[in-house]
Amino acid sequence: MSGTGYQFAAETLDLAVKGATAYEREDLVERLTGARHLLSDTSVTVYVVGEFKQGKSSLINGLITAPVCPVDDDIATAVPTKVGYSQQVRAVASYQSATGGESPWTEDVPVGELAAYVTENGNPGNQRRLRSMTVGLDRPLLASGLTLVDTPGVGGLGSVHNAVTIGSLPQAHAVVFVSDASQELTAAEIRFLRTVKELCPTIVVVLTKIDLYPEWKRIRDIDLGHLRRAGLDVDVLAVSSELRNVAANAGDQELNVESGFPPLVQRLQDVVRDAERVALHSVGNHVLSVVGQLEPALRSRAASLTNPARSAALVAELTRAQQRADSLRERSSGWQQILFDGFADITSDIDYDLRQRSREVLHDAEKGIDEGDPAKDWPAFEQWMRQRLAGEALENYGQFARRARELAERVAEQFDLAAQQAVAPAGIAAPVEVIEEIEIDSSFSATPKKLAGGMAAFQKAYGGFMMFTLLTHMAAIALPGPVGVGLGLLMGKSGLGEERKRQLEKRRAGAKTAVRRFVDEFNLQVGKDSRDALRRIQREMRDGYTRRAEELQRSTKEALTAAQKAVTNDEAENDELSRLKSDLDSFAMVRERAREVLSHATDRPAVAAAGRR
């Protein structure tokens, strides 16, 4: 990021803090101090997601032209790998105790042995659990603050424990979704992208392995059609990581262009620049708001000292402002009621949506059980069910985040605030990791003992033989012995078939019971997390709007007090007037600097408009 723009914004912020401190406005100082983290946090995080074996790790290696992320046909990334800037090459593993008895800790690991840690077989020992890997190296693309995160398969697309990555998407600056050119985007991928759009609006779809599939342009056009019909305004960039590596090794610029990586690199640089734009824009707005609240009292006092006859008009104007503030206070119960009713509606709707989704999963699961044999299909079936519930939880929380933002804007209207000044809810992350921790009793899926089926067949055959032999003896019918044996064998075969059918139905009933218990536990744990998140965000929004109302009320009261005091003071106070004019000039200068910060942010193109081809 550009240090000049940040430095200018930080200096402007310091001047505003100094002014607010001089006039003992601790509330405004607190707000400006809180805005400082927008300038101090220089990292920009981009998550690279997609199904297994789509080329995510190769894509990151191609971007930084270094073989950092392990790539092989028989391994797959199992934990998130963060790749950022460092002057010295370094890899740090983050662990937590498998038993939960110790605090998380980190360890340096050899960079050349990353595959032994981050792949499916790379979690050594059974007393600790690897959560993530951080790799630092010196690359120009990363020096700007960019951090690339190589993720495992995400919810609904891969192993469920990899879906934990989704919980971090609200804090991501952008998401790169990877799909190779072997086939068009699937319905599940489109559905996943629509959900990600709710959590992170900046998405780029990258079509990989174009060097292996001559029909990649047709696939790209089909993907664009799917995205357009789904209402997703997302770019599709086609790349070849193999060509990128060959071009980097040979220094061949033409081959590098053919690899398709330059537009992707440019797009990531746009994401970095856009992060700076957002930070500068927010800081500029905060400074303008604070100056706008401090200046009225100073102008009122200065005007009364210059021309006391104007004091009455100023008092009348500020009295009307006080009346508006009183009206705002009287309406406090109104906005609080809107907030309370809104969250009550969201709670009901989100809970119903979660239960409806889990009911559909349960229906599909029971249908699948009826069509198969749990003893043969259970491992694959269990994996499918965990993936499906992870995806449903993610979509449920996407609706949660959208509804919370809409409610924040509705409450802001009660304060006559613009939508961008609404108290935005904090990041809302779906607790998809709990799905991995829910256990399923699969004892019913054990293969039945052959002895039980054989015994049933023997009993049936023996009973049939005895019955036919006894009947023929009683009826004095001389049937040959082999005939009785044959009839007994037929009945034995029938008994064996009936016993197998009975055991299959017993396994299916056991599987359905296990699935129902699993879905009930899913509803219990995810529903509890959802309700806790709703209460937390409701409190945050309530406290945020209460502070805003108190800010406005105090600013208006102090301006009114200054004007009323000026009316009763007929003597010119030259020293005070000089100080007030100096302070007003200083605030005017700070306001101009804040506008310059906003202008600097506006001059930087937003990611949504950048990179269009």
Coordinates of C-alpha atoms in Angstrom, one line a residue:
M1 CA 0.0 0.0 0.0
S2 CA 1.0 3.6 -0.5
G3 CA 2.6 4.9 2.6
T4 CA 2.1 8.6 1.6
G5 CA -1.7 8.4 1.6
Y6 CA -1.8 6.6 4.9
Q7 CA 0.7 9.0 6.5
F8 CA -1.4 12.0 5.4
A9 CA -4.6 10.4 6.8
A10 CA -2.9 9.5 10.1
E11 CA -1.6 13.1 10.5
T12 CA -5.1 14.4 9.8
L13 CA -6.6 12.0 12.3
D14 CA -4.1 13.2 14.9
L15 CA -5.0 16.8 14.3
A16 CA -8.7 15.9 14.8
V17 CA -7.9 14.0 18.0
K18 CA -6.0 17.0 19.3
G19 CA -8.9 19.4 18.7
A20 CA -11.4 17.0 20.3
T21 CA -9.1 16.6 23.3
A22 CA -8.8 20.4 23.7
Y23 CA -12.5 20.8 24.0
E24 CA -12.8 17.8 26.4
R25 CA -14.8 15.6 24.0
E26 CA -13.7 12.2 25.2
D27 CA -16.5 10.5 23.2
L28 CA -15.2 11.9 20.0
V29 CA -11.6 11.1 20.9
E30 CA -12.6 7.5 21.5
R31 CA -14.2 7.3 18.1
L32 CA -11.2 8.8 16.3
T33 CA -8.8 6.5 18.2
G34 CA -10.9 3.5 17.2
A35 CA -10.6 4.5 13.6
R36 CA -6.8 4.3 13.8
H37 CA -6.8 0.5 13.3
L38 CA -8.0 1.1 9.7
L39 CA -4.6 2.6 9.0
S40 CA -2.5 0.4 11.2
D41 CA -3.8 -2.9 9.8
T42 CA -1.9 -3.1 6.4
S43 CA -2.6 -6.7 5.6
V44 CA -5.0 -7.6 2.7
T45 CA -6.2 -11.2 2.8
V46 CA -7.3 -13.2 -0.3
Y47 CA -8.7 -16.7 0.2
V48 CA -8.1 -19.2 -2.6
V49 CA -10.9 -21.8 -2.5
G50 CA -12.4 -24.6 -4.6
E51 CA -12.7 -28.4 -4.8
F52 CA -9.8 -30.8 -4.3
K53 CA -7.4 -31.1 -7.2
Q54 CA -8.5 -28.0 -9.0
G55 CA -5.1 -26.4 -8.9
K56 CA -5.4 -24.0 -5.9
S57 CA -1.9 -24.7 -4.6
S58 CA -0.3 -24.5 -8.1
L59 CA -2.1 -21.2 -8.7
I60 CA -0.6 -19.7 -5.6
N61 CA 2.9 -21.0 -6.5
G62 CA 2.4 -19.5 -10.0
L63 CA 1.4 -16.1 -8.5
I64 CA 4.5 -15.8 -6.4
T65 CA 6.7 -17.8 -8.8
A66 CA 7.9 -20.1 -5.9
P67 CA 7.1 -23.7 -5.1
V68 CA 5.8 -22.9 -1.6
C69 CA 2.5 -24.9 -1.5
P70 CA 2.9 -28.7 -1.9
V71 CA 1.6 -30.0 -5.2
D72 CA 1.3 -33.7 -6.1
D73 CA -1.3 -36.1 -7.5
D74 CA -1.5 -38.2 -4.4
I75 CA -1.7 -35.4 -1.7
A76 CA -4.2 -32.8 -0.8
T77 CA -4.1 -29.7 1.4
A78 CA -5.7 -30.4 4.8
V79 CA -5.1 -27.2 6.7
P80 CA -5.1 -23.5 5.6
T81 CA -1.7 -22.3 4.5
K82 CA -1.2 -18.5 4.7
V83 CA 1.5 -17.1 2.4
G84 CA 2.6 -13.5 3.2
Y85 CA 5.6 -11.2 3.0
S86 CA 8.8 -11.8 5.0
Q87 CA 12.4 -10.7 4.3
Q88 CA 13.5 -14.1 5.5
V89 CA 12.0 -17.4 4.3
R90 CA 10.1 -18.8 7.2
A91 CA 7.3 -21.3 8.0
V92 CA 5.4 -21.3 11.3
A93 CA 2.9 -24.0 12.3
S94 CA 0.0 -23.2 14.7
Y95 CA -1.1 -26.0 17.0
Q96 CA -3.7 -26.6 19.6
S97 CA -4.0 -29.4 22.0
A98 CA -6.1 -32.3 20.8
T99 CA -7.5 -32.6 24.3
G100 CA -8.1 -28.9 24.8
G101 CA -6.0 -28.8 28.0
E102 CA -3.3 -26.4 26.7
S103 CA -3.3 -22.9 25.1
P104 CA -2.5 -22.8 21.4
W105 CA 1.1 -22.5 20.4
T106 CA 3.4 -22.1 17.4
E107 CA 6.5 -23.8 16.1
D108 CA 8.9 -23.0 13.3
V109 CA 9.1 -25.9 10.8
P110 CA 11.5 -26.5 7.8
V111 CA 10.1 -24.9 4.7
G112 CA 11.2 -27.8 2.6
E113 CA 9.0 -30.2 4.7
L114 CA 5.7 -28.3 4.4
A115 CA 4.1 -31.3 2.7
A116 CA 4.7 -33.4 5.7
Y117 CA 2.6 -30.9 7.8
V118 CA -0.2 -29.4 5.7
T119 CA -1.4 -32.4 3.7
E120 CA -3.9 -35.1 4.8
N121 CA -1.2 -37.2 6.4
G122 CA 0.7 -34.3 8.0
N123 CA -0.6 -33.9 11.5
P124 CA 2.1 -35.7 13.5
G125 CA 1.2 -37.2 16.9
N126 CA -2.1 -37.7 18.5
Q127 CA -1.8 -35.1 21.3
R128 CA -1.7 -32.0 19.2
R129 CA -3.7 -30.7 16.3
L130 CA -2.4 -28.5 13.5
R131 CA -4.7 -25.6 12.8
S132 CA -2.8 -23.6 10.2
M133 CA 0.5 -22.9 8.5
T134 CA 2.0 -19.5 7.9
V135 CA 4.8 -19.1 5.3
G136 CA 6.7 -15.9 4.7
L137 CA 9.0 -15.0 1.8
D138 CA 10.2 -12.0 -0.1
R139 CA 8.1 -11.5 -3.2
P140 CA 7.1 -8.1 -4.8
L141 CA 3.4 -9.2 -5.0
L142 CA 3.4 -9.9 -1.3
A143 CA 5.4 -6.8 -0.3
S144 CA 2.3 -4.6 -0.7
G145 CA 0.6 -6.4 2.2
L146 CA -1.1 -9.1 0.3
T147 CA -1.6 -12.5 2.0
L148 CA -2.8 -15.5 0.0
V149 CA -4.5 -18.3 1.9
D150 CA -4.4 -21.8 0.3
T151 CA -7.4 -23.6 1.7
P152 CA -8.6 -27.2 1.7
G153 CA -11.9 -28.1 0.1
V154 CA -14.7 -25.8 1.4
G155 CA -18.2 -26.5 2.7
G156 CA -20.3 -28.6 0.4
L157 CA -17.3 -29.2 -1.9
G158 CA -14.8 -31.1 0.1
S159 CA -14.1 -32.7 3.5
V160 CA -16.2 -31.0 6.2
H161 CA -13.3 -30.1 8.5
N162 CA -11.9 -28.0 5.6
A163 CA -15.2 -26.0 5.6
V164 CA -14.0 -24.3 8.8
T165 CA -12.2 -21.9 6.4
I166 CA -15.6 -20.5 5.4
G167 CA -16.0 -19.0 8.9
S168 CA -13.2 -16.5 8.0
L169 CA -14.7 -15.2 4.8
P170 CA -16.5 -12.2 6.3
Q171 CA -13.0 -10.8 7.2
A172 CA -11.5 -11.6 3.8
H173 CA -10.9 -8.7 1.3
A174 CA -11.5 -11.0 -1.7
V175 CA -12.1 -14.7 -2.6
V176 CA -10.5 -16.4 -5.6
F177 CA -12.6 -19.4 -6.6
V178 CA -10.7 -22.1 -8.6
S179 CA -12.2 -24.5 -11.0
D180 CA -10.3 -26.4 -13.7
A181 CA -11.2 -26.3 -17.4
S182 CA -12.2 -30.0 -17.5
Q183 CA -15.9 -29.2 -17.1
E184 CA -18.3 -26.3 -16.6
L185 CA -19.3 -25.0 -13.2
T186 CA -21.7 -27.4 -11.3
A187 CA -24.9 -26.4 -9.6
A188 CA -23.2 -26.9 -6.3
E189 CA -20.4 -24.6 -7.2
I190 CA -22.9 -21.9 -8.3
R191 CA -24.8 -22.3 -5.1
F192 CA -21.6 -22.0 -3.1
L193 CA -20.6 -18.8 -5.0
R194 CA -23.9 -17.2 -4.3
T195 CA -23.5 -17.8 -0.6
V196 CA -19.9 -16.5 -0.6
K197 CA -21.2 -13.3 -2.3
E198 CA -23.2 -12.6 0.8
L199 CA -20.1 -12.9 3.0
C200 CA -17.4 -11.4 0.8
P201 CA -18.6 -9.4 -2.2
T202 CA -15.3 -9.4 -4.1
I203 CA -15.0 -12.7 -6.0
V204 CA -12.9 -13.7 -8.9
V205 CA -13.4 -17.1 -10.6
V206 CA -10.2 -18.6 -12.1
L207 CA -10.3 -21.3 -14.7
T208 CA -7.1 -23.4 -14.4
K209 CA -5.2 -26.0 -16.4
I210 CA -6.1 -24.4 -19.8
D211 CA -2.9 -26.0 -21.2
L212 CA -4.5 -29.4 -20.7
Y213 CA -8.0 -28.8 -22.2
P214 CA -8.2 -27.3 -25.7
E215 CA -11.9 -26.5 -25.2
W216 CA -11.3 -24.2 -22.3
K217 CA -12.7 -21.1 -24.1
R218 CA -16.0 -22.9 -24.6
I219 CA -16.0 -23.9 -20.9
R220 CA -15.3 -20.3 -19.9
D221 CA -18.2 -19.0 -22.0
I222 CA -20.5 -21.6 -20.5
D223 CA -19.4 -20.6 -17.0
L224 CA -20.0 -16.9 -17.7
G225 CA -23.5 -17.8 -18.8
H226 CA -24.2 -19.8 -15.6
L227 CA -22.9 -16.9 -13.4
R228 CA -25.0 -14.3 -15.3
R229 CA -28.2 -16.4 -14.9
A230 CA -27.4 -16.8 -11.2
G231 CA -27.2 -13.0 -10.8
L232 CA -23.4 -13.1 -10.1
D233 CA -21.4 -10.3 -11.7
V234 CA -18.1 -12.1 -11.4
D235 CA -15.1 -12.2 -13.8
V236 CA -13.7 -15.5 -15.1
L237 CA -10.0 -15.5 -15.7
A238 CA -8.3 -18.4 -17.5
V239 CA -4.7 -19.4 -16.5
S240 CA -2.1 -22.1 -16.8
S241 CA 0.1 -22.5 -13.8
E242 CA 2.4 -24.8 -15.8
L243 CA 3.0 -22.2 -18.5
R244 CA 3.6 -19.6 -15.8
N245 CA 6.3 -21.7 -14.2
V246 CA 8.0 -22.4 -17.5
A247 CA 7.9 -18.7 -18.4
A248 CA 9.3 -17.7 -15.0
N249 CA 12.2 -20.1 -15.3
A250 CA 13.0 -19.1 -18.9
G251 CA 12.3 -15.3 -18.5
D252 CA 9.9 -15.6 -21.5
Q253 CA 7.4 -12.6 -21.4
E254 CA 5.3 -13.8 -24.3
L255 CA 4.8 -17.2 -22.6
N256 CA 3.9 -15.4 -19.4
V257 CA 1.2 -13.5 -21.2
E258 CA -0.1 -16.7 -22.7
S259 CA -0.3 -18.2 -19.2
G260 CA -3.0 -15.7 -18.4
F261 CA -1.5 -14.7 -15.1
P262 CA -0.8 -11.0 -15.7
P263 CA -4.6 -10.0 -15.5
L264 CA -4.9 -12.1 -12.3
V265 CA -1.9 -10.4 -10.8
Q266 CA -3.3 -7.0 -11.8
R267 CA -6.7 -7.9 -10.2
L268 CA -5.0 -8.8 -6.9
Q269 CA -3.1 -5.5 -7.0
D270 CA -6.5 -3.8 -7.5
V271 CA -7.8 -5.6 -4.3
V272 CA -4.8 -4.2 -2.4
R273 CA -5.4 -0.7 -3.7
D274 CA -9.1 -0.9 -3.0
A275 CA -8.4 -1.9 0.7
E276 CA -6.5 1.4 1.0
R277 CA -9.3 3.3 -0.6
V278 CA -11.9 1.9 1.9
A279 CA -9.6 2.7 4.8
L280 CA -9.0 6.3 3.7
H281 CA -12.6 6.8 2.9
S282 CA -13.7 5.7 6.4
V283 CA -11.1 7.8 8.1
G284 CA -12.0 10.9 6.1
N285 CA -15.7 10.5 7.0
H286 CA -14.9 10.1 10.7
V287 CA -12.8 13.3 10.7
L288 CA -15.5 15.3 8.9
S289 CA -18.2 14.0 11.3
V290 CA -16.1 15.1 14.4
V291 CA -15.3 18.5 13.0
G292 CA -18.9 19.0 12.1
Q293 CA -19.9 18.4 15.7
L294 CA -17.2 20.6 17.3
E295 CA -17.5 23.7 15.0
P296 CA -21.1 24.9 15.9
A297 CA -20.3 25.8 19.5
L298 CA -17.2 27.7 18.4
R299 CA -19.0 29.5 15.6
S300 CA -21.8 30.5 17.9
R301 CA -19.4 31.9 20.6
A302 CA -17.3 33.7 18.0
A303 CA -20.3 35.2 16.3
S304 CA -21.7 36.6 19.6
L305 CA -18.4 38.2 20.4
T306 CA -18.2 39.8 17.0
N307 CA -21.8 40.9 16.8
P308 CA -23.8 40.3 20.0
A309 CA -27.0 41.3 18.1
R310 CA -26.7 38.0 16.2
S311 CA -26.8 36.0 19.5
A312 CA -30.6 35.9 19.6
A313 CA -30.8 34.5 16.1
L314 CA -28.2 31.9 16.9
V315 CA -30.0 31.0 20.1
A316 CA -33.3 30.6 18.1
E317 CA -31.6 28.4 15.5
L318 CA -29.8 26.3 18.1
T319 CA -33.1 26.0 20.1
R320 CA -34.6 24.4 17.1
A321 CA -31.6 22.1 17.0
Q322 CA -32.2 21.3 20.7
Q323 CA -35.8 20.5 19.9
R324 CA -34.7 18.2 17.2
A325 CA -32.4 16.5 19.6
D326 CA -35.2 16.2 22.2
S327 CA -37.3 14.7 19.5
L328 CA -34.5 12.2 18.7
R329 CA -34.4 11.3 22.4
E330 CA -38.2 10.8 22.5
R331 CA -37.9 8.6 19.5
S332 CA -35.4 6.4 21.2
S333 CA -38.0 4.0 22.2
G334 CA -39.1 3.9 18.6
W335 CA -35.7 2.8 17.2
Q336 CA -35.2 0.4 20.0
Q337 CA -38.5 -1.2 19.3
I338 CA -37.6 -1.5 15.6
L339 CA -34.3 -3.1 16.7
F340 CA -36.0 -5.5 19.1
D341 CA -38.8 -6.5 16.7
G342 CA -36.4 -6.8 13.8
F343 CA -34.1 -9.3 15.7
A344 CA -37.2 -11.2 16.9
D345 CA -38.2 -11.6 13.3
I346 CA -34.7 -12.6 12.2
T347 CA -34.4 -15.1 15.1
S348 CA -37.7 -16.7 14.1
D349 CA -36.9 -16.8 10.4
I350 CA -33.3 -18.0 10.7
D351 CA -34.3 -20.7 13.1
Y352 CA -37.1 -21.8 10.8
D353 CA -34.8 -21.7 7.8
L354 CA -32.2 -23.9 9.6
R355 CA -34.8 -26.4 10.6
Q356 CA -36.3 -26.5 7.1
R357 CA -32.9 -27.1 5.6
S358 CA -32.0 -29.8 8.1
R359 CA -35.4 -31.4 7.4
E360 CA -34.7 -31.5 3.7
V361 CA -31.3 -33.0 4.4
L362 CA -32.9 -35.7 6.6
H363 CA -35.5 -36.5 3.9
D364 CA -32.8 -36.9 1.3
A365 CA -30.7 -38.9 3.7
E366 CA -33.5 -41.4 4.5
K367 CA -34.3 -41.7 0.8
G368 CA -30.7 -42.6 0.2
I369 CA -30.7 -45.1 3.0
D370 CA -33.8 -46.8 1.5
E371 CA -31.9 -47.1 -1.8
G372 CA -28.7 -48.7 -0.5
D373 CA -27.2 -50.9 2.1
P374 CA -25.7 -49.1 5.1
A375 CA -23.1 -51.9 5.6
K376 CA -21.6 -51.1 2.1
D377 CA -22.3 -47.4 1.6
W378 CA -22.1 -45.8 5.1
P379 CA -18.6 -44.1 5.0
A380 CA -19.4 -42.3 1.7
F381 CA -22.9 -41.6 2.9
E382 CA -21.7 -40.1 6.2
Q383 CA -19.2 -37.8 4.4
W384 CA -22.0 -36.6 2.0
M385 CA -24.3 -35.8 4.9
R386 CA -21.6 -33.8 6.8
Q387 CA -20.8 -31.9 3.6
R388 CA -24.4 -31.2 2.9
L389 CA -25.1 -29.9 6.4
A390 CA -22.0 -27.7 6.3
G391 CA -23.2 -26.1 3.1
E392 CA -26.8 -25.6 4.5
A393 CA -25.3 -24.0 7.7
L394 CA -23.2 -21.6 5.5
E395 CA -26.2 -20.5 3.5
N396 CA -28.3 -20.1 6.6
Y397 CA -25.7 -17.7 8.1
G398 CA -25.4 -15.9 4.8
Q399 CA -29.1 -15.0 5.2
F400 CA -28.4 -14.1 8.8
A401 CA -25.7 -11.6 7.7
R402 CA -27.9 -10.0 5.0
R403 CA -30.9 -9.6 7.3
A404 CA -28.7 -8.0 10.0
R405 CA -27.3 -5.4 7.6
E406 CA -30.8 -4.5 6.3
L407 CA -32.0 -4.0 9.9
A408 CA -29.0 -1.8 10.7
E409 CA -30.0 0.4 7.8
R410 CA -33.6 0.6 8.9
V411 CA -32.6 1.7 12.4
A412 CA -30.2 4.3 10.9
E413 CA -33.1 5.9 9.1
Q414 CA -34.6 6.7 12.5
F415 CA -31.5 8.8 13.2
D416 CA -31.6 10.4 9.7
L417 CA -28.3 8.7 9.0
A418 CA -27.1 7.6 5.6
A419 CA -26.8 3.9 5.0
Q420 CA -23.0 4.1 5.1
Q421 CA -23.2 5.6 8.6
A422 CA -25.3 2.7 10.0
V423 CA -23.8 0.7 12.8
A424 CA -22.8 -2.3 10.8
P425 CA -22.9 -5.8 12.5
A426 CA -19.6 -7.5 13.1
G427 CA -18.5 -10.5 11.1
I428 CA -20.9 -13.4 11.2
A429 CA -19.3 -16.8 10.8
A430 CA -21.1 -20.1 10.5
P431 CA -19.9 -22.7 13.1
V432 CA -19.3 -25.4 10.5
E433 CA -16.5 -26.9 12.5
V434 CA -18.9 -28.3 15.0
I435 CA -20.3 -30.7 12.3
E436 CA -17.0 -32.5 12.3
E437 CA -17.1 -32.9 16.1
I438 CA -20.6 -34.5 16.1
E439 CA -20.3 -38.3 16.4
I440 CA -22.5 -40.8 14.7
D441 CA -23.2 -44.3 16.1
S442 CA -22.4 -46.5 13.1
S443 CA -22.5 -49.8 14.9
F444 CA -25.5 -50.9 12.9
S445 CA -23.5 -50.8 9.7
A446 CA -21.4 -53.9 10.7
T447 CA -21.6 -56.7 8.1
P448 CA -24.0 -59.4 9.5
K449 CA -22.4 -62.8 10.4
K450 CA -22.8 -65.4 7.8
L451 CA -23.5 -68.0 10.5
A452 CA -26.8 -66.4 11.4
G453 CA -28.0 -66.5 7.7
G454 CA -26.8 -70.0 7.3
M455 CA -28.5 -71.2 10.4
A456 CA -31.8 -69.6 9.2
A457 CA -31.4 -71.4 5.9
F458 CA -30.6 -74.7 7.5
Q459 CA -33.6 -74.5 9.9
K460 CA -35.9 -73.6 6.9
A461 CA -34.5 -76.5 4.8
Y462 CA -34.7 -79.0 7.6
G463 CA -38.2 -78.0 8.5
G464 CA -39.3 -78.4 4.9
F465 CA -37.7 -81.8 4.5
M466 CA -39.3 -83.1 7.7
M467 CA -42.7 -81.7 6.7
F468 CA -42.8 -83.2 3.3
T469 CA -41.5 -86.6 4.5
L470 CA -44.1 -86.7 7.3
L471 CA -46.9 -85.7 5.0
T472 CA -46.1 -88.3 2.4
H473 CA -45.7 -91.0 5.1
M474 CA -49.1 -90.1 6.6
A475 CA -50.7 -90.1 3.2
A476 CA -49.0 -93.4 2.3
I477 CA -47.5 -91.7 -0.8
A478 CA -44.2 -93.2 -1.8
L479 CA -42.2 -90.2 -2.8
P480 CA -38.5 -90.8 -3.6
G481 CA -36.1 -89.5 -0.9
P482 CA -34.4 -87.0 -3.3
V483 CA -37.7 -85.2 -3.9
G484 CA -38.1 -84.4 -0.2
V485 CA -34.5 -83.2 0.0
G486 CA -35.0 -81.0 -3.1
L487 CA -38.2 -79.4 -1.6
G488 CA -36.3 -78.8 1.7
L489 CA -33.5 -77.1 -0.2
L490 CA -35.9 -74.8 -2.0
M491 CA -37.4 -73.8 1.3
G492 CA -33.9 -73.3 2.8
K493 CA -33.0 -70.9 -0.1
S494 CA -36.2 -69.0 0.5
G495 CA -35.4 -68.7 4.2
L496 CA -32.0 -67.4 3.5
G497 CA -33.4 -64.7 1.2
E498 CA -35.9 -63.7 3.9
E499 CA -33.2 -63.5 6.6
R500 CA -31.0 -61.3 4.4
K501 CA -33.9 -59.0 3.7
R502 CA -34.8 -58.8 7.4
Q503 CA -31.2 -57.9 8.3
L504 CA -31.0 -55.3 5.5
E505 CA -34.2 -53.6 6.8
K506 CA -32.8 -53.7 10.4
R507 CA -29.6 -52.0 9.2
R508 CA -31.7 -49.4 7.4
A509 CA -33.8 -48.7 10.4
G510 CA -30.6 -48.3 12.5
A511 CA -29.1 -45.9 10.0
K512 CA -32.2 -43.8 10.0
T513 CA -32.2 -43.6 13.7
A514 CA -28.5 -42.5 13.7
V515 CA -29.2 -39.9 11.1
R516 CA -32.1 -38.4 13.0
R517 CA -30.0 -38.2 16.1
F518 CA -27.2 -36.6 14.1
V519 CA -29.5 -34.0 12.6
D520 CA -31.1 -33.3 16.0
E521 CA -27.6 -32.6 17.4
F522 CA -26.8 -30.4 14.4
N523 CA -30.0 -28.4 15.0
L524 CA -29.2 -28.1 18.7
Q525 CA -25.6 -26.9 18.4
V526 CA -25.8 -24.7 15.3
G527 CA -29.1 -23.3 16.5
K528 CA -27.5 -22.4 19.9
D529 CA -24.6 -20.7 18.1
S530 CA -27.0 -18.8 15.9
R531 CA -29.1 -17.5 18.8
D532 CA -25.9 -16.5 20.7
A533 CA -24.6 -14.6 17.6
L534 CA -28.0 -12.8 17.3
R535 CA -28.0 -11.7 20.9
R536 CA -24.3 -10.5 20.6
I537 CA -25.0 -8.5 17.4
Q538 CA -28.2 -7.1 18.8
R539 CA -26.3 -5.8 21.9
E540 CA -23.6 -4.3 19.7
M541 CA -26.1 -2.5 17.5
R542 CA -28.1 -1.3 20.5
D543 CA -24.9 0.1 22.2
G544 CA -23.6 1.6 19.0
Y545 CA -26.8 3.6 18.2
T546 CA -27.2 4.6 21.9
R547 CA -23.7 6.1 21.7
R548 CA -24.5 7.9 18.5
A549 CA -27.7 9.4 20.0
E550 CA -25.7 10.6 23.1
E551 CA -23.0 12.1 20.8
L552 CA -25.6 14.2 18.9
Q553 CA -27.4 15.2 22.0
R554 CA -24.3 16.4 23.8
S555 CA -23.0 18.3 20.7
T556 CA -26.3 20.2 20.4
K557 CA -26.5 21.0 24.1
E558 CA -23.0 22.4 24.2
A559 CA -23.6 24.6 21.2
L560 CA -26.8 25.9 22.7
T561 CA -25.2 26.6 26.0
A562 CA -22.4 28.5 24.3
A563 CA -24.9 30.7 22.4
Q564 CA -27.0 31.4 25.5
K565 CA -24.0 32.4 27.4
A566 CA -23.0 34.8 24.6
V567 CA -26.3 36.6 24.9
T568 CA -25.8 37.6 28.5
N569 CA -22.2 38.6 28.0
D570 CA -22.0 42.1 26.4
E571 CA -18.3 42.7 26.9
A572 CA -16.0 41.8 24.1
E573 CA -13.5 39.2 25.0
N574 CA -10.8 39.8 22.4
D575 CA -8.5 37.1 23.6
E576 CA -11.2 34.5 23.5
L577 CA -12.4 35.7 20.1
S578 CA -8.8 35.5 18.8
R579 CA -8.5 31.9 20.1
L580 CA -11.9 30.9 18.8
K581 CA -11.0 32.3 15.3
S582 CA -7.7 30.4 15.4
D583 CA -9.4 27.2 16.4
L584 CA -12.0 27.6 13.7
D585 CA -9.3 28.2 11.1
S586 CA -7.6 25.0 12.4
F587 CA -10.8 23.0 12.2
A588 CA -11.3 24.4 8.6
M589 CA -7.8 23.2 7.8
V590 CA -8.6 19.7 9.2
R591 CA -11.8 19.6 7.3
E592 CA -10.0 20.4 4.0
R593 CA -7.4 17.7 4.8
A594 CA -10.2 15.2 5.5
R595 CA -11.8 16.1 2.1
E596 CA -8.4 15.6 0.5
V597 CA -8.2 12.1 2.2
L598 CA -11.6 11.3 0.7
S599 CA -10.5 12.6 -2.7
H600 CA -7.4 10.5 -2.5
A601 CA -9.6 7.5 -1.8
T602 CA -12.0 8.3 -4.6
D603 CA -9.2 8.6 -7.1
R604 CA -8.3 5.0 -6.5
P605 CA -10.5 2.7 -8.6
A606 CA -12.7 0.2 -6.7
V607 CA -12.1 -3.5 -7.3
A608 CA -15.7 -3.8 -8.6
A609 CA -14.8 -1.7 -11.6
A610 CA -11.2 -2.8 -12.0
G611 CA -9.9 -5.6 -14.1
R612 CA -12.9 -5.7 -16.4
R613 CA -12.0 -7.0 -19.8

